[in-house]
C-alpha positions as YAML, in Angstrom:
chain: A
units: angstrom
residues:
- id: 1
  name: PRO
  ca: [-18.27, -67.40, 28.87]
- id: 2
  name: ALA
  ca: [-19.05, -66.85, 32.55]
- id: 3
  name: LEU
  ca: [-17.99, -63.20, 32.30]
- id: 4
  name: GLY
  ca: [-20.52, -62.39, 29.57]
- id: 5
  name: LEU
  ca: [-18.07, -60.45, 27.42]
- id: 6
  name: PHE
  ca: [-19.70, -61.52, 24.14]
- id: 7
  name: PRO
  ca: [-20.44, -57.90, 23.06]
- id: 8
  name: LEU
  ca: [-16.68, -57.31, 22.78]
- id: 9
  name: ALA
  ca: [-16.60, -59.61, 19.74]
- id: 10
  name: TRP
  ca: [-18.26, -56.81, 17.77]
- id: 11
  name: ILE
  ca: [-15.22, -54.55, 18.23]
- id: 12
  name: ALA
  ca: [-12.43, -57.06, 18.84]
- id: 13
  name: LEU
  ca: [-11.10, -56.91, 15.28]
- id: 14
  name: VAL
  ca: [-11.22, -53.11, 14.95]
- id: 15
  name: PRO
  ca: [-7.50, -52.50, 15.76]
- id: 16
  name: LEU
  ca: [-6.41, -55.32, 13.44]
- id: 17
  name: ILE
  ca: [-8.59, -54.03, 10.61]
- id: 18
  name: ALA
  ca: [-7.48, -50.43, 11.11]
- id: 19
  name: ARG
  ca: [-3.83, -51.50, 10.98]
- id: 20
  name: GLY
  ca: [-4.42, -53.86, 8.06]
- id: 21
  name: ALA
  ca: [-6.26, -51.18, 6.09]
- id: 22
  name: VAL
  ca: [-3.01, -49.46, 5.17]
- id: 23
  name: ALA
  ca: [-0.92, -52.59, 4.58]
- id: 24
  name: ALA
  ca: [0.12, -54.12, 1.28]
- id: 25
  name: PRO
  ca: [-0.83, -57.78, 0.69]
- id: 26
  name: TRP
  ca: [2.34, -59.42, 2.09]
- id: 27
  name: PRO
  ca: [2.51, -57.26, 5.25]
- id: 28
  name: ALA
  ca: [-1.24, -57.79, 5.67]
- id: 29
  name: PHE
  ca: [-0.70, -61.55, 5.48]
- id: 30
  name: ARG
  ca: [1.97, -61.35, 8.19]
- id: 31
  name: LEU
  ca: [-0.17, -59.08, 10.39]
- id: 32
  name: PHE
  ca: [-3.27, -61.25, 10.16]
- id: 33
  name: TRP
  ca: [-1.24, -64.44, 10.49]
- id: 34
  name: LEU
  ca: [0.41, -63.21, 13.70]
- id: 35
  name: ALA
  ca: [-2.91, -62.06, 15.17]
- id: 36
  name: SER
  ca: [-4.45, -65.41, 14.35]
- id: 37
  name: TYR
  ca: [-1.52, -67.35, 15.75]
- id: 38
  name: VAL
  ca: [-1.89, -65.54, 19.07]
- id: 39
  name: PHE
  ca: [-5.67, -66.09, 18.98]
- id: 40
  name: TYR
  ca: [-5.35, -69.84, 18.42]
- id: 41
  name: ALA
  ca: [-2.48, -70.20, 20.88]
- id: 42
  name: ILE
  ca: [-4.75, -68.76, 23.56]
- id: 43
  name: GLN
  ca: [-7.90, -70.54, 22.44]
- id: 44
  name: LEU
  ca: [-6.30, -73.97, 22.09]
- id: 45
  name: HIS
  ca: [-4.08, -73.77, 25.18]
- id: 46
  name: TRP
  ca: [-5.81, -76.85, 26.56]
- id: 47
  name: LEU
  ca: [-3.93, -78.96, 24.00]
- id: 48
  name: THR
  ca: [-0.84, -78.61, 26.19]
- id: 49
  name: CYS
  ca: [-2.53, -81.04, 28.60]
- id: 50
  name: ASN
  ca: [-1.76, -83.75, 26.04]
- id: 51
  name: CYS
  ca: [1.90, -83.55, 27.01]
- id: 52
  name: MET
  ca: [1.23, -86.12, 29.71]
- id: 53
  name: TRP
  ca: [0.34, -88.66, 27.02]
- id: 54
  name: GLY
  ca: [2.22, -87.41, 23.98]
- id: 55
  name: GLY
  ca: [5.27, -85.83, 25.55]
- id: 56
  name: GLY
  ca: [7.01, -83.00, 23.72]
- id: 57
  name: TRP
  ca: [5.40, -84.02, 20.44]
- id: 58
  name: ALA
  ca: [2.09, -82.73, 21.75]
- id: 59
  name: LEU
  ca: [3.60, -79.25, 22.18]
- id: 60
  name: ILE
  ca: [5.03, -79.36, 18.68]
- id: 61
  name: GLY
  ca: [1.70, -80.51, 17.26]
- id: 62
  name: TYR
  ca: [-0.11, -77.73, 19.16]
- id: 63
  name: GLN
  ca: [2.21, -75.08, 17.72]
- id: 64
  name: VAL
  ca: [1.99, -76.50, 14.19]
- id: 65
  name: LEU
  ca: [-1.81, -76.55, 14.41]
- id: 66
  name: CYS
  ca: [-1.85, -72.89, 15.50]
- id: 67
  name: MET
  ca: [0.49, -71.97, 12.64]
- id: 68
  name: VAL
  ca: [-1.55, -73.82, 10.04]
- id: 69
  name: LEU
  ca: [-4.86, -72.35, 11.23]
- id: 70
  name: ALA
  ca: [-3.28, -68.89, 11.16]
- id: 71
  name: VAL
  ca: [-2.78, -69.27, 7.40]
- id: 72
  name: TYR
  ca: [-6.55, -68.90, 6.90]
- id: 73
  name: TRP
  ca: [-6.51, -65.47, 8.57]
- id: 74
  name: GLY
  ca: [-3.32, -64.51, 6.75]
- id: 75
  name: LEU
  ca: [-4.74, -65.35, 3.34]
- id: 76
  name: THR
  ca: [-7.93, -63.44, 4.16]
- id: 77
  name: GLY
  ca: [-5.93, -60.36, 5.14]
- id: 78
  name: ALA
  ca: [-3.74, -60.60, 2.02]
- id: 79
  name: LEU
  ca: [-6.76, -61.04, -0.26]
- id: 80
  name: TRP
  ca: [-8.44, -58.04, 1.34]
- id: 81
  name: ALA
  ca: [-5.30, -55.91, 0.95]
- id: 82
  name: TRP
  ca: [-5.01, -56.97, -2.69]
- id: 83
  name: ALA
  ca: [-8.66, -56.05, -3.36]
- id: 84
  name: ARG
  ca: [-8.25, -52.69, -1.60]
- id: 85
  name: LYS
  ca: [-5.24, -51.87, -3.74]
- id: 86
  name: ARG
  ca: [-7.54, -52.24, -6.75]
- id: 87
  name: GLY
  ca: [-9.40, -49.13, -5.56]
- id: 88
  name: ALA
  ca: [-12.40, -50.40, -3.62]
- id: 89
  name: PRO
  ca: [-14.07, -47.62, -1.64]
- id: 90
  name: VAL
  ca: [-14.33, -47.91, 2.13]
- id: 91
  name: LEU
  ca: [-17.84, -49.33, 2.24]
- id: 92
  name: CYS
  ca: [-17.11, -51.87, -0.50]
- id: 93
  name: GLY
  ca: [-13.85, -52.77, 1.24]
- id: 94
  name: ALA
  ca: [-15.76, -53.51, 4.45]
- id: 95
  name: LEU
  ca: [-18.34, -55.61, 2.60]
- id: 96
  name: PHE
  ca: [-15.60, -57.51, 0.76]
- id: 97
  name: PHE
  ca: [-13.73, -58.17, 4.00]
- id: 98
  name: ALA
  ca: [-16.88, -59.42, 5.74]
- id: 99
  name: LEU
  ca: [-17.68, -61.70, 2.81]
- id: 100
  name: ALA
  ca: [-14.09, -62.97, 2.68]
- id: 101
  name: TRP
  ca: [-14.20, -63.62, 6.43]
- id: 102
  name: GLY
  ca: [-17.43, -65.59, 6.14]
- id: 103
  name: VAL
  ca: [-15.94, -67.69, 3.33]
- id: 104
  name: LYS
  ca: [-12.77, -68.15, 5.41]
- id: 105
  name: GLU
  ca: [-14.75, -69.49, 8.36]
- id: 106
  name: TYR
  ca: [-16.76, -71.80, 6.11]
- id: 107
  name: LEU
  ca: [-13.59, -73.19, 4.50]
- id: 108
  name: GLU
  ca: [-11.86, -73.46, 7.86]
- id: 109
  name: ALA
  ca: [-14.77, -75.52, 9.17]
- id: 110
  name: THR
  ca: [-14.98, -77.83, 6.14]
- id: 111
  name: LEU
  ca: [-11.60, -78.22, 4.39]
- id: 112
  name: PHE
  ca: [-9.33, -81.08, 5.43]
- id: 113
  name: THR
  ca: [-12.01, -82.48, 7.77]
- id: 114
  name: GLY
  ca: [-12.58, -78.99, 9.20]
- id: 115
  name: PHE
  ca: [-11.59, -77.19, 12.35]
- id: 116
  name: GLY
  ca: [-14.15, -74.46, 12.87]
- id: 117
  name: TRP
  ca: [-13.57, -73.92, 16.57]
- id: 118
  name: GLY
  ca: [-12.46, -70.32, 16.14]
- id: 119
  name: SER
  ca: [-15.66, -68.94, 14.64]
- id: 120
  name: ILE
  ca: [-16.57, -65.50, 15.93]
- id: 121
  name: ALA
  ca: [-20.23, -66.49, 15.72]
- id: 122
  name: TYR
  ca: [-19.80, -68.87, 18.64]
- id: 123
  name: SER
  ca: [-19.21, -65.93, 20.94]
- id: 124
  name: GLN
  ca: [-22.78, -64.74, 20.37]
- id: 125
  name: GLY
  ca: [-24.57, -67.55, 22.19]
- id: 126
  name: PRO
  ca: [-26.45, -65.18, 24.53]
- id: 127
  name: ASN
  ca: [-27.23, -62.71, 21.72]
- id: 128
  name: LEU
  ca: [-30.46, -64.08, 20.24]
- id: 129
  name: ASN
  ca: [-30.84, -61.15, 17.85]
- id: 130
  name: ALA
  ca: [-27.53, -61.97, 16.16]
- id: 131
  name: LEU
  ca: [-28.15, -65.71, 16.23]
- id: 132
  name: GLN
  ca: [-31.30, -65.34, 14.15]
- id: 133
  name: TRP
  ca: [-29.04, -64.74, 11.15]
- id: 134
  name: ALA
  ca: [-27.71, -68.28, 11.52]
- id: 135
  name: SER
  ca: [-30.99, -69.53, 10.09]
- id: 136
  name: VAL
  ca: [-30.12, -67.64, 6.89]
- id: 137
  name: GLY
  ca: [-26.45, -68.49, 6.45]
- id: 138
  name: GLY
  ca: [-25.23, -70.50, 9.42]
- id: 139
  name: ALA
  ca: [-22.36, -69.48, 11.67]
- id: 140
  name: PRO
  ca: [-20.38, -67.90, 8.79]
- id: 141
  name: MET
  ca: [-23.25, -65.45, 8.22]
- id: 142
  name: VAL
  ca: [-23.28, -64.39, 11.87]
- id: 143
  name: SER
  ca: [-19.50, -64.00, 11.78]
- id: 144
  name: ALA
  ca: [-19.70, -61.97, 8.58]
- id: 145
  name: LEU
  ca: [-22.15, -59.56, 10.21]
- id: 146
  name: ILE
  ca: [-19.93, -59.14, 13.25]
- id: 147
  name: VAL
  ca: [-16.88, -58.64, 11.03]
- id: 148
  name: LEU
  ca: [-18.75, -56.15, 8.84]
- id: 149
  name: PHE
  ca: [-19.48, -54.07, 11.92]
- id: 150
  name: SER
  ca: [-15.82, -54.25, 13.00]
- id: 151
  name: ALA
  ca: [-14.60, -53.53, 9.47]
- id: 152
  name: LEU
  ca: [-16.73, -50.43, 9.17]
- id: 153
  name: LEU
  ca: [-15.44, -49.12, 12.48]
- id: 154
  name: GLY
  ca: [-11.85, -50.11, 11.71]
- id: 155
  name: LEU
  ca: [-11.89, -48.48, 8.29]
- id: 156
  name: ALA
  ca: [-13.46, -45.34, 9.71]
- id: 157
  name: TRP
  ca: [-10.65, -45.25, 12.27]
- id: 158
  name: ALA
  ca: [-8.03, -45.80, 9.56]
- id: 159
  name: GLU
  ca: [-9.49, -43.21, 7.19]
- id: 160
  name: ARG
  ca: [-9.74, -40.40, 9.73]
- id: 161
  name: ARG
  ca: [-11.44, -38.19, 7.18]
- id: 162
  name: GLY
  ca: [-14.63, -36.50, 8.34]
- id: 163
  name: ARG
  ca: [-16.81, -37.43, 5.38]
- id: 164
  name: TRP
  ca: [-15.93, -41.14, 5.48]
- id: 165
  name: VAL
  ca: [-16.14, -41.34, 9.25]
- id: 166
  name: ARG
  ca: [-19.67, -39.94, 9.17]
- id: 167
  name: LEU
  ca: [-20.70, -42.24, 6.32]
- id: 168
  name: VAL
  ca: [-19.26, -45.31, 7.98]
- id: 169
  name: ALA
  ca: [-20.75, -44.39, 11.37]
- id: 170
  name: ALA
  ca: [-24.16, -44.04, 9.70]
- id: 171
  name: ALA
  ca: [-23.72, -47.43, 7.99]
- id: 172
  name: VAL
  ca: [-22.80, -49.07, 11.30]
- id: 173
  name: VAL
  ca: [-25.90, -47.61, 12.97]
...
């Protein structure tokens, strides 16, 4: 937070989305699961401090928590790949992914007592323009907007066809 890198959240998922855009559902699940596992392992590193009280079990619990939370991302990636295989055009694929991501964050924050610490919306604290959307749909809405931006860029990168790149670039603007 002290570095003020919150604008990077808008493009952070672009490589993952570009790579996932060409994957079948099962490989997409694995790709998104692995990316999420790394994300949570970094974000929740402070849980290793519990080793002083819980011993090695705290490390095992930390890893299990990261693996379980990664399932949310994996299922979102697999669902998106499945929907794309049904022939959704690029723009609809980006909208579907953003909607699926917003639903994922909502479910992650509410199911099984919730654990919504990994919401992309939380990165936008200093960005008052983006935060205004929270009054419409909460943190999942802000996250969905950020992910829509990333998805449009990622799909434009994956498509690499002039017409789609121009259309997606115009939609992002």
